[in-house]
Amino acid sequence: MKNYKEEILRLKKEKNAAILAHYYVRDEIQELADYVGDSYYLSKIGLKLDAKIIVFCGVSFMAECAKILSPHKKILLPNTNAKCFMVEMASKEDLLKMKKKYKNAKIVSYVNSSTEVKALSDACCTSSNAYNVVKNIDGDEIIFVPDKHLGSHIQEKFPDKNLILWDGFCSVHNNIEAEDILNYKEKFDSKIIVLVHPECKKEVRNLADFVGSTGQIIDYVGKCYSKEFLVVTEDGILYELKNRYPDKIFHSLNTICDPMKSITLEDLHNSLLLEKNEITLEESLRESASKSLLKMLELAVK
Ligand code: 13P
Ligand code: SF4
């Protein structure tokens, strides 16, 4: 078997490339990546890099965000099967129909959406900045697309705003049941700290000690005095958690996102070697979508 690791490091240097990875991809890819983070961090980091090529180890909407914000860079997606299920749940046509019904509403789209949907939106958000985006956007009536669970989580924080929720969800997080957590607590230790991603259903979020994005979950563990955690999101996050906090104990529900796991070291190697699976976007579409992503960056820090 080829020594992909060495070859990837050599090619990366030779081609002035950077490898970006989400916390859900395979451990060996996170280990090799130059930058690992949640979707908010990864959407911003490309802007700062002077690498000519970015190999994006995540799902396709993440690589598209990098292209939208850094159009002059070559963005490669190592495996074209890495497609988030949620993106398909909101079409441009259906969003236009919704907008016709709620003419004065602002559109906030979760980044787990297509470039077409982003192009129709007033602002994008990720799970770590959705609170700030909804708080700071100029409007109290908001079409929130496509994740109904993240939308309802944010709606709870703003009773004076009206979030019109889309019927989308993450098929991976949506499969997690409250019972899974209750069984776990009963079997192990009821004092275990439960960390939940906001893409989970309300009854699951209600059992959480902390609800947050992958990046926020990782930061929370660092500030928490407890030693033992049940991590209710995709298992890839355990790689960073165990590395960063070797003295703490992490349990999980064996939750796997197949599209994220589809990227292998071989894919990463081949895409870098052949510069294949480049993300390309039609320029006027890219420009429209960039406005909503730039709005997100502005509203997220207000
Ligand atoms: P984060 O923004 O928390 O990284 O989440 C991305 C995602 O796809 C969760 O399923
Ligand atoms: Fe999409 Fe869900 Fe996978 Fe996240 S975990 S990338 S939302 S399918």
PDB file of C-alpha atoms and ligand atoms in Angstrom:
ATOM      1  CA  MET A   1       0.000   0.000   0.000  1.00  0.00           C
ATOM      2  CA  LYS A   2       1.203   3.464  -0.890  1.00  0.00           C
ATOM      3  CA  ASN A   3       2.404   5.742   1.833  1.00  0.00           C
ATOM      4  CA  TYR A   4      -0.315   8.302   1.208  1.00  0.00           C
ATOM      5  CA  LYS A   5       0.579  10.383   4.228  1.00  0.00           C
ATOM      6  CA  GLU A   6       4.121  11.149   3.044  1.00  0.00           C
ATOM      7  CA  GLU A   7       2.994  11.732  -0.533  1.00  0.00           C
ATOM      8  CA  ILE A   8       0.227  14.110   0.548  1.00  0.00           C
ATOM      9  CA  LEU A   9       2.678  16.150   2.640  1.00  0.00           C
ATOM     10  CA  ARG A  10       5.107  16.326  -0.282  1.00  0.00           C
ATOM     11  CA  LEU A  11       2.444  17.326  -2.827  1.00  0.00           C
ATOM     12  CA  LYS A  12       1.017  19.903  -0.456  1.00  0.00           C
ATOM     13  CA  LYS A  13       4.376  21.650  -0.234  1.00  0.00           C
ATOM     14  CA  GLU A  14       5.135  21.354  -3.931  1.00  0.00           C
ATOM     15  CA  LYS A  15       1.766  22.795  -4.976  1.00  0.00           C
ATOM     16  CA  ASN A  16       1.379  25.408  -2.228  1.00  0.00           C
ATOM     17  CA  ALA A  17      -1.828  23.763  -1.067  1.00  0.00           C
ATOM     18  CA  ALA A  18      -3.637  23.792   2.270  1.00  0.00           C
ATOM     19  CA  ILE A  19      -5.812  21.002   3.639  1.00  0.00           C
ATOM     20  CA  LEU A  20      -8.961  21.992   5.525  1.00  0.00           C
ATOM     21  CA  ALA A  21     -11.012  19.434   7.428  1.00  0.00           C
ATOM     22  CA  HIS A  22     -14.269  19.364   9.367  1.00  0.00           C
ATOM     23  CA  TYR A  23     -14.425  17.655  12.784  1.00  0.00           C
ATOM     24  CA  TYR A  24     -16.586  14.864  11.317  1.00  0.00           C
ATOM     25  CA  VAL A  25     -14.103  13.507   8.750  1.00  0.00           C
ATOM     26  CA  ARG A  26     -11.969  10.423   9.372  1.00  0.00           C
ATOM     27  CA  ASP A  27      -9.308  10.696  12.085  1.00  0.00           C
ATOM     28  CA  GLU A  28      -6.393  10.167   9.690  1.00  0.00           C
ATOM     29  CA  ILE A  29      -7.568  13.133   7.610  1.00  0.00           C
ATOM     30  CA  GLN A  30      -7.979  15.405  10.618  1.00  0.00           C
ATOM     31  CA  GLU A  31      -4.465  14.369  11.641  1.00  0.00           C
ATOM     32  CA  LEU A  32      -3.011  15.501   8.302  1.00  0.00           C
ATOM     33  CA  ALA A  33      -5.045  18.679   7.880  1.00  0.00           C
ATOM     34  CA  ASP A  34      -3.554  22.152   8.297  1.00  0.00           C
ATOM     35  CA  TYR A  35      -6.803  23.539   9.680  1.00  0.00           C
ATOM     36  CA  VAL A  36      -9.595  21.615  11.387  1.00  0.00           C
ATOM     37  CA  GLY A  37     -12.776  23.265  12.579  1.00  0.00           C
ATOM     38  CA  ASP A  38     -16.524  23.704  12.578  1.00  0.00           C
ATOM     39  CA  SER A  39     -18.371  25.061   9.584  1.00  0.00           C
ATOM     40  CA  TYR A  40     -18.144  28.697  10.756  1.00  0.00           C
ATOM     41  CA  TYR A  41     -14.390  28.543  11.262  1.00  0.00           C
ATOM     42  CA  LEU A  42     -13.884  26.742   7.960  1.00  0.00           C
ATOM     43  CA  SER A  43     -15.994  29.293   6.076  1.00  0.00           C
ATOM     44  CA  LYS A  44     -13.684  32.106   7.271  1.00  0.00           C
ATOM     45  CA  ILE A  45     -10.262  30.523   7.223  1.00  0.00           C
ATOM     46  CA  GLY A  46      -9.983  30.315   3.416  1.00  0.00           C
ATOM     47  CA  LEU A  47     -10.069  34.126   3.270  1.00  0.00           C
ATOM     48  CA  LYS A  48      -6.861  34.381   5.279  1.00  0.00           C
ATOM     49  CA  LEU A  49      -4.793  31.772   3.474  1.00  0.00           C
ATOM     50  CA  ASP A  50      -2.374  32.525   0.681  1.00  0.00           C
ATOM     51  CA  ALA A  51      -2.266  28.924  -0.504  1.00  0.00           C
ATOM     52  CA  LYS A  52      -3.117  28.573  -4.204  1.00  0.00           C
ATOM     53  CA  ILE A  53      -5.039  25.351  -3.716  1.00  0.00           C
ATOM     54  CA  ILE A  54      -7.397  24.396  -0.917  1.00  0.00           C
ATOM     55  CA  VAL A  55      -8.323  20.747  -0.535  1.00  0.00           C
ATOM     56  CA  PHE A  56     -11.557  20.756   1.395  1.00  0.00           C
ATOM     57  CA  CYS A  57     -12.211  17.623   3.405  1.00  0.00           C
ATOM     58  CA  GLY A  58     -15.831  18.127   4.334  1.00  0.00           C
ATOM     59  CA  VAL A  59     -19.153  17.985   2.524  1.00  0.00           C
ATOM     60  CA  SER A  60     -19.667  19.814  -0.768  1.00  0.00           C
ATOM     61  CA  PHE A  61     -21.548  22.843   0.590  1.00  0.00           C
ATOM     62  CA  MET A  62     -18.507  23.632   2.758  1.00  0.00           C
ATOM     63  CA  ALA A  63     -16.162  23.532  -0.236  1.00  0.00           C
ATOM     64  CA  GLU A  64     -18.655  25.719  -2.131  1.00  0.00           C
ATOM     65  CA  CYS A  65     -18.621  28.283   0.695  1.00  0.00           C
ATOM     66  CA  ALA A  66     -14.836  28.451   0.364  1.00  0.00           C
ATOM     67  CA  LYS A  67     -15.166  29.010  -3.390  1.00  0.00           C
ATOM     68  CA  ILE A  68     -17.900  31.636  -2.937  1.00  0.00           C
ATOM     69  CA  LEU A  69     -15.661  33.655  -0.618  1.00  0.00           C
ATOM     70  CA  SER A  70     -12.328  32.946  -2.322  1.00  0.00           C
ATOM     71  CA  PRO A  71     -13.153  32.778  -6.043  1.00  0.00           C
ATOM     72  CA  HIS A  72      -9.539  33.042  -7.192  1.00  0.00           C
ATOM     73  CA  LYS A  73      -8.398  29.966  -5.311  1.00  0.00           C
ATOM     74  CA  LYS A  74      -8.606  26.461  -6.659  1.00  0.00           C
ATOM     75  CA  ILE A  75     -10.897  24.536  -4.295  1.00  0.00           C
ATOM     76  CA  LEU A  76     -10.850  20.739  -4.505  1.00  0.00           C
ATOM     77  CA  LEU A  77     -13.348  18.304  -2.984  1.00  0.00           C
ATOM     78  CA  PRO A  78     -11.570  14.926  -2.645  1.00  0.00           C
ATOM     79  CA  ASN A  79     -14.736  12.835  -3.042  1.00  0.00           C
ATOM     80  CA  THR A  80     -17.834  14.020  -4.888  1.00  0.00           C
ATOM     81  CA  ASN A  81     -20.022  11.670  -2.810  1.00  0.00           C
ATOM     82  CA  ALA A  82     -19.476  13.921   0.180  1.00  0.00           C
ATOM     83  CA  LYS A  83     -22.870  15.600  -0.025  1.00  0.00           C
ATOM     84  CA  CYS A  84     -24.864  16.709   3.015  1.00  0.00           C
ATOM     85  CA  PHE A  85     -28.381  15.190   2.975  1.00  0.00           C
ATOM     86  CA  MET A  86     -29.968  18.385   4.243  1.00  0.00           C
ATOM     87  CA  VAL A  87     -28.956  20.493   1.222  1.00  0.00           C
ATOM     88  CA  GLU A  88     -31.378  18.575  -1.027  1.00  0.00           C
ATOM     89  CA  MET A  89     -34.286  19.453   1.278  1.00  0.00           C
ATOM     90  CA  ALA A  90     -34.548  23.079   0.136  1.00  0.00           C
ATOM     91  CA  SER A  91     -34.869  24.066  -3.511  1.00  0.00           C
ATOM     92  CA  LYS A  92     -34.653  27.528  -4.972  1.00  0.00           C
ATOM     93  CA  GLU A  93     -38.183  27.118  -6.446  1.00  0.00           C
ATOM     94  CA  ASP A  94     -39.784  26.226  -3.102  1.00  0.00           C
ATOM     95  CA  LEU A  95     -37.955  29.045  -1.363  1.00  0.00           C
ATOM     96  CA  LEU A  96     -39.266  31.524  -3.955  1.00  0.00           C
ATOM     97  CA  LYS A  97     -42.812  30.253  -3.265  1.00  0.00           C
ATOM     98  CA  MET A  98     -42.301  30.719   0.465  1.00  0.00           C
ATOM     99  CA  LYS A  99     -40.952  34.227  -0.087  1.00  0.00           C
ATOM    100  CA  LYS A 100     -44.060  35.072  -2.150  1.00  0.00           C
ATOM    101  CA  LYS A 101     -46.214  34.037   0.800  1.00  0.00           C
ATOM    102  CA  TYR A 102     -44.180  35.973   3.393  1.00  0.00           C
ATOM    103  CA  LYS A 103     -43.193  39.002   1.312  1.00  0.00           C
ATOM    104  CA  ASN A 104     -41.700  41.043   4.139  1.00  0.00           C
ATOM    105  CA  ALA A 105     -39.800  38.225   5.800  1.00  0.00           C
ATOM    106  CA  LYS A 106     -36.007  38.070   5.734  1.00  0.00           C
ATOM    107  CA  ILE A 107     -34.450  34.811   4.593  1.00  0.00           C
ATOM    108  CA  VAL A 108     -31.765  33.291   6.813  1.00  0.00           C
ATOM    109  CA  SER A 109     -30.248  30.141   5.360  1.00  0.00           C
ATOM    110  CA  TYR A 110     -28.222  27.633   7.308  1.00  0.00           C
ATOM    111  CA  VAL A 111     -24.968  27.079   5.396  1.00  0.00           C
ATOM    112  CA  ASN A 112     -26.057  23.450   4.899  1.00  0.00           C
ATOM    113  CA  SER A 113     -27.887  24.636   1.784  1.00  0.00           C
ATOM    114  CA  SER A 114     -27.228  25.009  -1.942  1.00  0.00           C
ATOM    115  CA  THR A 115     -25.482  28.000  -3.506  1.00  0.00           C
ATOM    116  CA  GLU A 116     -28.843  28.834  -5.214  1.00  0.00           C
ATOM    117  CA  VAL A 117     -30.586  29.021  -1.828  1.00  0.00           C
ATOM    118  CA  LYS A 118     -27.753  31.153  -0.418  1.00  0.00           C
ATOM    119  CA  ALA A 119     -28.098  33.487  -3.410  1.00  0.00           C
ATOM    120  CA  LEU A 120     -31.747  34.145  -2.449  1.00  0.00           C
ATOM    121  CA  SER A 121     -30.985  34.704   1.225  1.00  0.00           C
ATOM    122  CA  ASP A 122     -30.483  37.907   3.187  1.00  0.00           C
ATOM    123  CA  ALA A 123     -27.944  36.198   5.420  1.00  0.00           C
ATOM    124  CA  CYS A 124     -26.479  32.770   6.021  1.00  0.00           C
ATOM    125  CA  CYS A 125     -25.687  31.264   9.397  1.00  0.00           C
ATOM    126  CA  THR A 126     -23.977  28.244  10.912  1.00  0.00           C
ATOM    127  CA  SER A 127     -24.946  26.547  14.140  1.00  0.00           C
ATOM    128  CA  SER A 128     -22.356  28.557  16.064  1.00  0.00           C
ATOM    129  CA  ASN A 129     -23.504  31.991  14.869  1.00  0.00           C
ATOM    130  CA  ALA A 130     -27.257  31.447  14.181  1.00  0.00           C
ATOM    131  CA  TYR A 131     -28.071  33.117  17.512  1.00  0.00           C
ATOM    132  CA  ASN A 132     -26.170  36.299  16.610  1.00  0.00           C
ATOM    133  CA  VAL A 133     -27.369  36.358  13.003  1.00  0.00           C
ATOM    134  CA  VAL A 134     -31.039  36.133  14.055  1.00  0.00           C
ATOM    135  CA  LYS A 135     -30.483  38.639  16.883  1.00  0.00           C
ATOM    136  CA  ASN A 136     -28.757  41.193  14.643  1.00  0.00           C
ATOM    137  CA  ILE A 137     -30.629  40.882  11.367  1.00  0.00           C
ATOM    138  CA  ASP A 138     -32.820  43.826  10.547  1.00  0.00           C
ATOM    139  CA  GLY A 139     -36.264  42.144  10.780  1.00  0.00           C
ATOM    140  CA  ASP A 140     -38.479  40.174  13.156  1.00  0.00           C
ATOM    141  CA  GLU A 141     -40.102  37.888  10.626  1.00  0.00           C
ATOM    142  CA  ILE A 142     -37.592  35.365   9.295  1.00  0.00           C
ATOM    143  CA  ILE A 143     -37.858  32.430   6.931  1.00  0.00           C
ATOM    144  CA  PHE A 144     -35.328  30.012   8.426  1.00  0.00           C
ATOM    145  CA  VAL A 145     -34.188  27.389   5.935  1.00  0.00           C
ATOM    146  CA  PRO A 146     -33.616  24.390   5.860  1.00  0.00           C
ATOM    147  CA  ASP A 147     -33.004  22.982   9.387  1.00  0.00           C
ATOM    148  CA  LYS A 148     -36.203  23.017  11.451  1.00  0.00           C
ATOM    149  CA  HIS A 149     -34.413  21.800  14.582  1.00  0.00           C
ATOM    150  CA  LEU A 150     -31.750  24.513  14.614  1.00  0.00           C
ATOM    151  CA  GLY A 151     -34.526  26.964  13.699  1.00  0.00           C
ATOM    152  CA  SER A 152     -36.719  25.923  16.626  1.00  0.00           C
ATOM    153  CA  HIS A 153     -33.706  26.023  18.973  1.00  0.00           C
ATOM    154  CA  ILE A 154     -33.062  29.651  17.959  1.00  0.00           C
ATOM    155  CA  GLN A 155     -36.792  30.534  18.024  1.00  0.00           C
ATOM    156  CA  GLU A 156     -36.843  29.578  21.737  1.00  0.00           C
ATOM    157  CA  LYS A 157     -34.241  32.300  22.399  1.00  0.00           C
ATOM    158  CA  PHE A 158     -36.226  35.030  20.606  1.00  0.00           C
ATOM    159  CA  PRO A 159     -39.905  34.892  21.597  1.00  0.00           C
ATOM    160  CA  ASP A 160     -40.470  38.329  20.033  1.00  0.00           C
ATOM    161  CA  LYS A 161     -39.297  37.193  16.601  1.00  0.00           C
ATOM    162  CA  ASN A 162     -41.261  34.946  14.269  1.00  0.00           C
ATOM    163  CA  LEU A 163     -39.162  32.241  12.636  1.00  0.00           C
ATOM    164  CA  ILE A 164     -40.994  30.540   9.801  1.00  0.00           C
ATOM    165  CA  LEU A 165     -39.428  27.095   9.828  1.00  0.00           C
ATOM    166  CA  TRP A 166     -38.646  24.983   6.772  1.00  0.00           C
ATOM    167  CA  ASP A 167     -39.330  21.256   6.937  1.00  0.00           C
ATOM    168  CA  GLY A 168     -35.675  20.212   6.619  1.00  0.00           C
ATOM    169  CA  PHE A 169     -33.434  18.278   8.966  1.00  0.00           C
ATOM    170  CA  CYS A 170     -30.190  16.344   9.180  1.00  0.00           C
ATOM    171  CA  SER A 171     -31.038  12.674   8.714  1.00  0.00           C
ATOM    172  CA  VAL A 172     -28.077  11.742  10.913  1.00  0.00           C
ATOM    173  CA  HIS A 173     -28.935  13.900  13.958  1.00  0.00           C
ATOM    174  CA  ASN A 174     -32.681  13.487  13.461  1.00  0.00           C
ATOM    175  CA  ASN A 175     -32.315   9.733  14.093  1.00  0.00           C
ATOM    176  CA  ILE A 176     -31.108  10.302  17.631  1.00  0.00           C
ATOM    177  CA  GLU A 177     -33.909   9.663  20.148  1.00  0.00           C
ATOM    178  CA  ALA A 178     -34.379  10.990  23.684  1.00  0.00           C
ATOM    179  CA  GLU A 179     -34.595   7.365  24.777  1.00  0.00           C
ATOM    180  CA  ASP A 180     -31.025   6.738  23.547  1.00  0.00           C
ATOM    181  CA  ILE A 181     -29.779   9.320  26.019  1.00  0.00           C
ATOM    182  CA  LEU A 182     -32.031   8.223  28.880  1.00  0.00           C
ATOM    183  CA  ASN A 183     -30.916   4.598  28.411  1.00  0.00           C
ATOM    184  CA  TYR A 184     -27.314   5.701  28.404  1.00  0.00           C
ATOM    185  CA  LYS A 185     -27.671   7.728  31.570  1.00  0.00           C
ATOM    186  CA  GLU A 186     -29.406   4.870  33.316  1.00  0.00           C
ATOM    187  CA  LYS A 187     -26.828   2.282  32.229  1.00  0.00           C
ATOM    188  CA  PHE A 188     -23.767   4.363  33.018  1.00  0.00           C
ATOM    189  CA  ASP A 189     -23.702   7.377  35.235  1.00  0.00           C
ATOM    190  CA  SER A 190     -26.530   9.848  35.583  1.00  0.00           C
ATOM    191  CA  LYS A 191     -23.946  12.535  36.454  1.00  0.00           C
ATOM    192  CA  ILE A 192     -22.499  12.369  32.958  1.00  0.00           C
ATOM    193  CA  ILE A 193     -22.555  15.752  31.142  1.00  0.00           C
ATOM    194  CA  VAL A 194     -24.687  15.606  27.981  1.00  0.00           C
ATOM    195  CA  LEU A 195     -23.499  17.676  25.004  1.00  0.00           C
ATOM    196  CA  VAL A 196     -25.922  18.019  22.094  1.00  0.00           C
ATOM    197  CA  HIS A 197     -25.700  19.495  18.594  1.00  0.00           C
ATOM    198  CA  PRO A 198     -28.632  21.836  17.758  1.00  0.00           C
ATOM    199  CA  GLU A 199     -29.492  19.728  14.689  1.00  0.00           C
ATOM    200  CA  CYS A 200     -31.050  17.257  17.167  1.00  0.00           C
ATOM    201  CA  LYS A 201     -34.766  17.127  17.928  1.00  0.00           C
ATOM    202  CA  LYS A 202     -36.228  19.243  20.747  1.00  0.00           C
ATOM    203  CA  GLU A 203     -36.803  16.262  23.058  1.00  0.00           C
ATOM    204  CA  VAL A 204     -33.105  15.399  22.705  1.00  0.00           C
ATOM    205  CA  ARG A 205     -31.968  19.004  23.203  1.00  0.00           C
ATOM    206  CA  ASN A 206     -34.121  19.142  26.332  1.00  0.00           C
ATOM    207  CA  LEU A 207     -31.915  16.474  27.931  1.00  0.00           C
ATOM    208  CA  ALA A 208     -28.714  18.402  27.264  1.00  0.00           C
ATOM    209  CA  ASP A 209     -26.466  20.171  29.735  1.00  0.00           C
ATOM    210  CA  PHE A 210     -25.088  22.119  26.784  1.00  0.00           C
ATOM    211  CA  VAL A 211     -26.325  22.646  23.223  1.00  0.00           C
ATOM    212  CA  GLY A 212     -23.837  23.968  20.671  1.00  0.00           C
ATOM    213  CA  SER A 213     -22.007  23.583  17.375  1.00  0.00           C
ATOM    214  CA  THR A 214     -19.068  21.188  17.130  1.00  0.00           C
ATOM    215  CA  GLY A 215     -16.613  24.005  17.860  1.00  0.00           C
ATOM    216  CA  GLN A 216     -18.683  25.245  20.800  1.00  0.00           C
ATOM    217  CA  ILE A 217     -18.950  21.718  22.255  1.00  0.00           C
ATOM    218  CA  ILE A 218     -15.155  21.393  22.121  1.00  0.00           C
ATOM    219  CA  ASP A 219     -14.675  24.778  23.822  1.00  0.00           C
ATOM    220  CA  TYR A 220     -17.319  23.998  26.450  1.00  0.00           C
ATOM    221  CA  VAL A 221     -15.521  20.812  27.544  1.00  0.00           C
ATOM    222  CA  GLY A 222     -12.382  22.887  28.132  1.00  0.00           C
ATOM    223  CA  LYS A 223     -14.251  25.192  30.515  1.00  0.00           C
ATOM    224  CA  CYS A 224     -16.196  22.443  32.293  1.00  0.00           C
ATOM    225  CA  TYR A 225     -14.866  20.938  35.535  1.00  0.00           C
ATOM    226  CA  SER A 226     -16.649  17.616  34.955  1.00  0.00           C
ATOM    227  CA  LYS A 227     -14.680  14.649  33.732  1.00  0.00           C
ATOM    228  CA  GLU A 228     -17.167  12.487  31.858  1.00  0.00           C
ATOM    229  CA  PHE A 229     -19.295  13.429  28.858  1.00  0.00           C
ATOM    230  CA  LEU A 230     -21.878  11.947  26.512  1.00  0.00           C
ATOM    231  CA  VAL A 231     -21.293  13.534  23.120  1.00  0.00           C
ATOM    232  CA  VAL A 232     -24.513  13.641  21.081  1.00  0.00           C
ATOM    233  CA  THR A 233     -23.304  14.461  17.594  1.00  0.00           C
ATOM    234  CA  GLU A 234     -21.244  12.797  14.865  1.00  0.00           C
ATOM    235  CA  ASP A 235     -18.442  10.603  16.226  1.00  0.00           C
ATOM    236  CA  GLY A 236     -15.657  12.313  14.260  1.00  0.00           C
ATOM    237  CA  ILE A 237     -15.609  15.056  16.917  1.00  0.00           C
ATOM    238  CA  LEU A 238     -14.166  12.521  19.398  1.00  0.00           C
ATOM    239  CA  TYR A 239     -10.781  12.716  17.664  1.00  0.00           C
ATOM    240  CA  GLU A 240     -10.312  16.377  18.608  1.00  0.00           C
ATOM    241  CA  LEU A 241     -11.934  15.970  22.033  1.00  0.00           C
ATOM    242  CA  LYS A 242      -9.653  13.079  23.025  1.00  0.00           C
ATOM    243  CA  ASN A 243      -6.545  14.828  21.703  1.00  0.00           C
ATOM    244  CA  ARG A 244      -7.320  18.102  23.376  1.00  0.00           C
ATOM    245  CA  TYR A 245      -8.527  16.682  26.693  1.00  0.00           C
ATOM    246  CA  PRO A 246      -6.667  13.403  27.306  1.00  0.00           C
ATOM    247  CA  ASP A 247      -7.714  13.339  30.979  1.00  0.00           C
ATOM    248  CA  LYS A 248     -11.431  13.418  30.246  1.00  0.00           C
ATOM    249  CA  ILE A 249     -13.730  10.539  29.300  1.00  0.00           C
ATOM    250  CA  PHE A 250     -16.015  10.697  26.282  1.00  0.00           C
ATOM    251  CA  HIS A 251     -18.928   8.442  25.400  1.00  0.00           C
ATOM    252  CA  SER A 252     -20.961   8.589  22.214  1.00  0.00           C
ATOM    253  CA  LEU A 253     -24.009   7.071  20.566  1.00  0.00           C
ATOM    254  CA  ASN A 254     -22.004   5.851  17.524  1.00  0.00           C
ATOM    255  CA  THR A 255     -23.505   8.467  15.236  1.00  0.00           C
ATOM    256  CA  ILE A 256     -21.931   8.478  11.769  1.00  0.00           C
ATOM    257  CA  CYS A 257     -22.378  10.815   8.800  1.00  0.00           C
ATOM    258  CA  ASP A 258     -21.570   8.626   5.771  1.00  0.00           C
ATOM    259  CA  PRO A 259     -20.925  11.529   3.368  1.00  0.00           C
ATOM    260  CA  MET A 260     -18.301  12.949   5.752  1.00  0.00           C
ATOM    261  CA  LYS A 261     -16.694   9.535   6.173  1.00  0.00           C
ATOM    262  CA  SER A 262     -16.641   8.931   2.401  1.00  0.00           C
ATOM    263  CA  ILE A 263     -13.391  10.913   2.060  1.00  0.00           C
ATOM    264  CA  THR A 264     -10.370   8.638   2.362  1.00  0.00           C
ATOM    265  CA  LEU A 265      -6.633   9.328   2.395  1.00  0.00           C
ATOM    266  CA  GLU A 266      -6.512   7.877  -1.123  1.00  0.00           C
ATOM    267  CA  ASP A 267      -9.154  10.403  -2.306  1.00  0.00           C
ATOM    268  CA  LEU A 268      -7.238  13.218  -0.676  1.00  0.00           C
ATOM    269  CA  HIS A 269      -4.014  12.063  -2.328  1.00  0.00           C
ATOM    270  CA  ASN A 270      -5.583  11.661  -5.789  1.00  0.00           C
ATOM    271  CA  SER A 271      -7.388  14.946  -5.714  1.00  0.00           C
ATOM    272  CA  LEU A 272      -4.192  16.771  -4.761  1.00  0.00           C
ATOM    273  CA  LEU A 273      -2.062  14.901  -7.299  1.00  0.00           C
ATOM    274  CA  LEU A 274      -4.439  15.311 -10.247  1.00  0.00           C
ATOM    275  CA  GLU A 275      -6.089  18.523  -9.015  1.00  0.00           C
ATOM    276  CA  LYS A 276      -9.420  16.904  -9.691  1.00  0.00           C
ATOM    277  CA  ASN A 277     -12.965  17.590  -8.474  1.00  0.00           C
ATOM    278  CA  GLU A 278     -12.486  21.323  -8.598  1.00  0.00           C
ATOM    279  CA  ILE A 279     -15.450  23.407  -7.397  1.00  0.00           C
ATOM    280  CA  THR A 280     -16.699  25.765 -10.096  1.00  0.00           C
ATOM    281  CA  LEU A 281     -19.605  28.181  -9.768  1.00  0.00           C
ATOM    282  CA  GLU A 282     -21.302  30.439 -12.272  1.00  0.00           C
ATOM    283  CA  GLU A 283     -20.035  33.961 -11.486  1.00  0.00           C
ATOM    284  CA  SER A 284     -23.318  35.863 -11.047  1.00  0.00           C
ATOM    285  CA  LEU A 285     -24.643  33.088  -8.797  1.00  0.00           C
ATOM    286  CA  ARG A 286     -21.424  33.093  -6.794  1.00  0.00           C
ATOM    287  CA  GLU A 287     -21.594  36.841  -6.370  1.00  0.00           C
ATOM    288  CA  SER A 288     -25.198  36.776  -5.109  1.00  0.00           C
ATOM    289  CA  ALA A 289     -24.390  33.958  -2.682  1.00  0.00           C
ATOM    290  CA  SER A 290     -21.319  35.816  -1.440  1.00  0.00           C
ATOM    291  CA  LYS A 291     -23.531  38.683  -0.195  1.00  0.00           C
ATOM    292  CA  SER A 292     -25.399  36.419   2.224  1.00  0.00           C
ATOM    293  CA  LEU A 293     -22.177  34.795   3.456  1.00  0.00           C
ATOM    294  CA  LEU A 294     -20.519  38.185   3.952  1.00  0.00           C
ATOM    295  CA  LYS A 295     -23.644  39.339   5.800  1.00  0.00           C
ATOM    296  CA  MET A 296     -23.252  36.322   8.076  1.00  0.00           C
ATOM    297  CA  LEU A 297     -19.660  37.307   8.877  1.00  0.00           C
ATOM    298  CA  GLU A 298     -20.823  40.854   9.684  1.00  0.00           C
ATOM    299  CA  LEU A 299     -23.833  39.848  11.856  1.00  0.00           C
ATOM    300  CA  ALA A 300     -22.001  37.034  13.632  1.00  0.00           C
ATOM    301  CA  VAL A 301     -19.655  39.399  15.463  1.00  0.00           C
ATOM    302  CA  LYS A 302     -21.995  42.338  16.210  1.00  0.00           C
TER     303      LYS A 302
HETATM  304  P1  13P B   1     -20.933  22.620  12.796  1.00  0.00           P
HETATM  305  O1  13P B   1     -21.252  23.978  12.277  1.00  0.00           O
HETATM  306  O2  13P B   1     -21.261  22.463  14.224  1.00  0.00           O
HETATM  307  O3  13P B   1     -19.548  22.240  12.469  1.00  0.00           O
HETATM  308  O4  13P B   1     -21.928  21.580  12.098  1.00  0.00           O
HETATM  309  C1  13P B   1     -21.883  21.260  10.760  1.00  0.00           C
HETATM  310  C2  13P B   1     -22.752  20.138  10.475  1.00  0.00           C
HETATM  311  O5  13P B   1     -22.933  19.743   9.344  1.00  0.00           O
HETATM  312  C3  13P B   1     -23.403  19.486  11.582  1.00  0.00           C
HETATM  313  O6  13P B   1     -24.056  18.346  11.156  1.00  0.00           O
HETATM  314 FE1  SF4 B   2     -25.172  17.116   6.690  1.00  0.00          FE
HETATM  315 FE2  SF4 B   2     -26.042  15.896   8.850  1.00  0.00          FE
HETATM  316 FE3  SF4 B   2     -23.780  15.107   7.743  1.00  0.00          FE
HETATM  317 FE4  SF4 B   2     -23.904  17.437   9.021  1.00  0.00          FE
HETATM  318  S1  SF4 B   2     -24.123  15.407   9.917  1.00  0.00           S
HETATM  319  S2  SF4 B   2     -22.978  17.068   7.040  1.00  0.00           S
HETATM  320  S3  SF4 B   2     -25.987  18.077   8.506  1.00  0.00           S
HETATM  321  S4  SF4 B   2     -25.814  14.997   6.828  1.00  0.00           S
END
